[in-house]
Short mmCIF file of C-alpha atoms in Angstrom, two decimals:
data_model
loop_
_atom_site.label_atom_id
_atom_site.label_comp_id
_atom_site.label_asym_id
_atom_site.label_seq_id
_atom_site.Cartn_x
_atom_site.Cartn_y
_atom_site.Cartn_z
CA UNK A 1397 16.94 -5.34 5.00
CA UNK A 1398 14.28 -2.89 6.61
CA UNK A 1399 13.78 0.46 4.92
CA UNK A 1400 17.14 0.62 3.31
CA UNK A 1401 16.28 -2.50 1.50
CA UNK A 1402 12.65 -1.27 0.13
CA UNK A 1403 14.03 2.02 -1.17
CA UNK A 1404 16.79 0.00 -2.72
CA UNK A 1405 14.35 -2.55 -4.19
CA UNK A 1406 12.62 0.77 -5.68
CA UNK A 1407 9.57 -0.05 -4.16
CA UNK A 1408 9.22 2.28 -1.48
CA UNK A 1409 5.90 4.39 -3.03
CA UNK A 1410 4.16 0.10 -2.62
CA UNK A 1411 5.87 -1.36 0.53
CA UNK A 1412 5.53 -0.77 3.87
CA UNK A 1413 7.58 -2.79 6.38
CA UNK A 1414 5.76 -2.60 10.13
CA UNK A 1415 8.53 -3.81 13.37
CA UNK A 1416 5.45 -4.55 15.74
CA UNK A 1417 1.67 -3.60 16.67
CA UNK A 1418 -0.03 -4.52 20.01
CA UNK A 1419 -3.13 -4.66 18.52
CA UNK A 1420 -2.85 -6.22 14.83
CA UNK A 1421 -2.01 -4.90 11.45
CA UNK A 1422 -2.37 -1.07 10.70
CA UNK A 1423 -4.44 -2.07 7.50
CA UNK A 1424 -7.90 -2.02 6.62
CA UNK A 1425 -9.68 -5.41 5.67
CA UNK A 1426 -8.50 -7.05 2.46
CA UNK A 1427 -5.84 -4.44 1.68
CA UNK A 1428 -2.42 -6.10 1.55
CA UNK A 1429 -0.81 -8.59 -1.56
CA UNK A 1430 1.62 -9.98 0.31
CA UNK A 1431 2.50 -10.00 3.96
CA UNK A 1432 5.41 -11.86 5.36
CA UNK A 1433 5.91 -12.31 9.47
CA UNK A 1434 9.72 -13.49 9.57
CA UNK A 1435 9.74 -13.65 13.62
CA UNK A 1436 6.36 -15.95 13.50
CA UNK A 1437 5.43 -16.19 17.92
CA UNK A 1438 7.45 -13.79 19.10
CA UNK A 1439 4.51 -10.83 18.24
CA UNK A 1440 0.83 -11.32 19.49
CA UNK A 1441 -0.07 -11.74 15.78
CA UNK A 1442 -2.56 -14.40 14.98
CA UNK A 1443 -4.12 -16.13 11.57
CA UNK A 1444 -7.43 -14.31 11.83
CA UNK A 1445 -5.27 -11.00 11.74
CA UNK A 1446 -3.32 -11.97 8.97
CA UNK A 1447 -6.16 -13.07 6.90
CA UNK A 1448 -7.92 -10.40 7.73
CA UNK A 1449 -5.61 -7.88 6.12
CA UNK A 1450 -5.04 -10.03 3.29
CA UNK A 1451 -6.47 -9.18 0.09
CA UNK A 1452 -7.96 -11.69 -1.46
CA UNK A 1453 -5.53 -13.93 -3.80
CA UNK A 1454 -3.14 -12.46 -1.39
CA UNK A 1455 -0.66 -14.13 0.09
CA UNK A 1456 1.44 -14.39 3.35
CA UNK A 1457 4.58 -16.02 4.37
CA UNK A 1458 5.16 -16.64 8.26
CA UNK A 1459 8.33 -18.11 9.68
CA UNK A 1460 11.06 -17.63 12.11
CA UNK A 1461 14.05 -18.69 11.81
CA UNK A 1462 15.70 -18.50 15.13
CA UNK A 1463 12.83 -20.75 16.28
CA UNK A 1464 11.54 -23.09 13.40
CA UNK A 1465 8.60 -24.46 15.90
CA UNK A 1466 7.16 -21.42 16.00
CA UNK A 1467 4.92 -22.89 13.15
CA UNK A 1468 4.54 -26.37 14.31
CA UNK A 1469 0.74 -26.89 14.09
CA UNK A 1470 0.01 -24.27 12.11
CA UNK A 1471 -0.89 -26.02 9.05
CA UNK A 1472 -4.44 -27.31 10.77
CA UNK A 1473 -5.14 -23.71 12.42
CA UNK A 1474 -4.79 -22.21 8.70
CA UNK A 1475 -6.84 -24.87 6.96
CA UNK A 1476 -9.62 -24.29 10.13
CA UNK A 1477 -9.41 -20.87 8.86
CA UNK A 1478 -10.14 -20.88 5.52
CA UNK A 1479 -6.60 -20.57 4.37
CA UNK A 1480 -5.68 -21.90 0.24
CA UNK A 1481 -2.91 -23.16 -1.17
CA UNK A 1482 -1.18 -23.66 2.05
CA UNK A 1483 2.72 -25.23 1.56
CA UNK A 1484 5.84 -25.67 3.33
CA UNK A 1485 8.40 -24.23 2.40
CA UNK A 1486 11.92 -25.31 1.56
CA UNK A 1487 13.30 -22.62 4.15
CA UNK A 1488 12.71 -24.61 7.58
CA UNK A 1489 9.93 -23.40 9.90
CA UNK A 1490 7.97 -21.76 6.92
CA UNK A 1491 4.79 -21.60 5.42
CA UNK A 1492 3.02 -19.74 2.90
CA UNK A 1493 -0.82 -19.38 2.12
CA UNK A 1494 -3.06 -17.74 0.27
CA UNK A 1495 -6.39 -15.86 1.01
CA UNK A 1496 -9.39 -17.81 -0.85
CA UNK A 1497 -12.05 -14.95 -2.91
CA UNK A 1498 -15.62 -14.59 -1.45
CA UNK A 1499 -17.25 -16.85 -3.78
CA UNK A 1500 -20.76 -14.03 -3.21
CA UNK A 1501 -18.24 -11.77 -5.55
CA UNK A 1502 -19.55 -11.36 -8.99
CA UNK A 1503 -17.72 -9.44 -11.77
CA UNK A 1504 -19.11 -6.22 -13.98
CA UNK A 1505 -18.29 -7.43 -17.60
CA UNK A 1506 -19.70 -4.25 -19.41
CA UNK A 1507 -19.28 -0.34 -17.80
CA UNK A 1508 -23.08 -0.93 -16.96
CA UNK A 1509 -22.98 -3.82 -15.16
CA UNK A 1510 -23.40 -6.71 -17.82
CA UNK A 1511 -24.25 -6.70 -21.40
CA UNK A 1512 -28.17 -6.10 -20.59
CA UNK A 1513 -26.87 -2.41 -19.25
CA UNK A 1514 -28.85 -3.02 -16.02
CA UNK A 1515 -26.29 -1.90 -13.16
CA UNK A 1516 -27.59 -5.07 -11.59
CA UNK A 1517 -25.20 -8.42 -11.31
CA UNK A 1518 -25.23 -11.31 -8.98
CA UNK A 1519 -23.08 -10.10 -6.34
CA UNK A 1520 -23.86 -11.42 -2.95
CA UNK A 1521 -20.97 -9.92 -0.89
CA UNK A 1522 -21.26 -6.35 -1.64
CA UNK A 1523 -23.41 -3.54 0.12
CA UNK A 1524 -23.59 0.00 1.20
CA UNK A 1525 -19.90 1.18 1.59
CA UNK A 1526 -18.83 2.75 5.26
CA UNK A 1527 -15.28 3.59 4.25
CA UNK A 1528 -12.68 5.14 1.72
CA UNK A 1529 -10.45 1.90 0.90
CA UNK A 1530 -8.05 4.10 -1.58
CA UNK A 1531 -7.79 7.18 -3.85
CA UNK A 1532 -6.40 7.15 -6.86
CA UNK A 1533 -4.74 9.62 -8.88
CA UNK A 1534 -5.47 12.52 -10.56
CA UNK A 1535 -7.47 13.34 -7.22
CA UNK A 1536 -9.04 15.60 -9.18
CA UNK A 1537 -11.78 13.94 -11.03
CA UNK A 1538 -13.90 15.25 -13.71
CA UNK A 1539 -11.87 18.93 -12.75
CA UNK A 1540 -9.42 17.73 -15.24
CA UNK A 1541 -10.47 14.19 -16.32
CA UNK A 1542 -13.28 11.87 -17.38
CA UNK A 1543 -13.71 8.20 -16.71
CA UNK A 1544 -14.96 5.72 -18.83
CA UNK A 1545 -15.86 2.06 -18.93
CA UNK A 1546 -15.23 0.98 -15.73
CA UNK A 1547 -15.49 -2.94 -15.87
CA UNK A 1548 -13.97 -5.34 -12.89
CA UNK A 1549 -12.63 -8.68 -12.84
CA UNK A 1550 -10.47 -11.10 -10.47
CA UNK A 1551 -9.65 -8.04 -8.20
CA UNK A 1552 -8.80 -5.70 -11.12
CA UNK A 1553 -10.73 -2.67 -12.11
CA UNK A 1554 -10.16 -1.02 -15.63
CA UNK A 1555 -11.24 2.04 -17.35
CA UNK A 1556 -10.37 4.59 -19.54
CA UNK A 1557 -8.60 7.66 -18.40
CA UNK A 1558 -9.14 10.97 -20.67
CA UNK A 1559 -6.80 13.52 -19.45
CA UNK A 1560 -6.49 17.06 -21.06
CA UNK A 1561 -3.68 17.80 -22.43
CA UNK A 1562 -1.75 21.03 -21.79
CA UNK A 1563 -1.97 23.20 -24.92
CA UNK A 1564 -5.39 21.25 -25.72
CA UNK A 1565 -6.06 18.24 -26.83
CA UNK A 1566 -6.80 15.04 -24.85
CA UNK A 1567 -4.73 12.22 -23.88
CA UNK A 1568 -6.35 9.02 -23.64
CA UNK A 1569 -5.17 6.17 -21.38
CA UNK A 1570 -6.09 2.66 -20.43
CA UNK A 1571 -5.58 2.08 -16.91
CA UNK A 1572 -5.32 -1.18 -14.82
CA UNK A 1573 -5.71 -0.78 -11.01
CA UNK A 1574 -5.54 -3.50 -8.41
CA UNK A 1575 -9.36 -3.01 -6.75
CA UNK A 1576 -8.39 -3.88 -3.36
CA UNK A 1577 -5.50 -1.12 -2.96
CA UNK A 1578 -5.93 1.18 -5.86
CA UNK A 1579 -1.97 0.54 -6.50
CA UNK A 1580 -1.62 1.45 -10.49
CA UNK A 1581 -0.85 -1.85 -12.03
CA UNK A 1582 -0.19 -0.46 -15.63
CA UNK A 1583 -1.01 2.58 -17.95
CA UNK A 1584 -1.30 2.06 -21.42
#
């Protein structure tokens, strides 16, 4: 377990494993796929935290198994919060949920916006950004690169990546990125 078992796992450049924070999660909103609490009320860590840092379609397992009532009641406190898909789990004392999507999300179908090239769709939950949620790689933009056709869909982003090849030539790629955490899903 702990670090040992991430590097192991060969997902060390992906996970991070955090012992204990006095004041909630070291992530920004929406960030994290999947967060599991295995010493649930024995940290100040509460739903709205959890859900908080969950991206959405994320999803969280809490527990503890040195005191399986830990959870007792939490079933109600999750559903007050907006919580999905919430289930006990085989494993005594555990539960997992999900985090539901803003339903003011809308998608961009078309590297324009939609198909009427407008830049305009019927997103209700987006707005001026205040923060850097992730960079990707090459760092570098249009330096070395170009970007193309940037369309996004159920919390994935895709484009085209056309990279110049050393000794000329470019190299063109396909690229699916989660949009919440920039993590490179595939390359193709």
């Amino acid at each position: 377990p702990g670090r040992a078992g991430v590097l192991a796992a060969g997902v060390a450049d992906r996970a991070s494993i955090v012992g204990s924070e006095a004041d909630g999660l070291p992530y920004v909103d929406n960030l994290v796929n999947l967060l599991v609490a295995p010493a649930w009320g024995s940290r100040p860590l509460d739903i709205a935290e959890v859900l908080r840092a969950l991206a959405p379609d994320g999803a969280a397992l809490i527990g503890n198994d040195a005191n399986p009532a830990a959870t007792a009641g939490l079933e109600a406190k999750l559903k007050a919060a907006g919580a999905k898909d919430i289930k006990a789990l085989s494993r005594k004392g555990w539960l997992q949920f999900s985090k539901p999507v803003n339903p003011g999300f809308d998608i961009w179908t078309h590297n324009q916006g939609g198909p009427d090239q407008s830049f305009v769709n019927n997103d209700k939950a987006a707005g001026p950004w205040d923060e850097i949620r992730w960079v990707g790689e090459p760092r570098w933009g249009a330096l070395y690169s170009t970007y193309h056709g940037r369309v996004t869909a159920g919390g994935r982003l895709y484009y085209n990546e056309n990279l110049k090849a050393m000794g000329g030539g470019t190299m063109v790629w396909l690229v699916g990125r989660d949009a919440w955490n920039g993590f490179e899903l595939w390359r193709i």
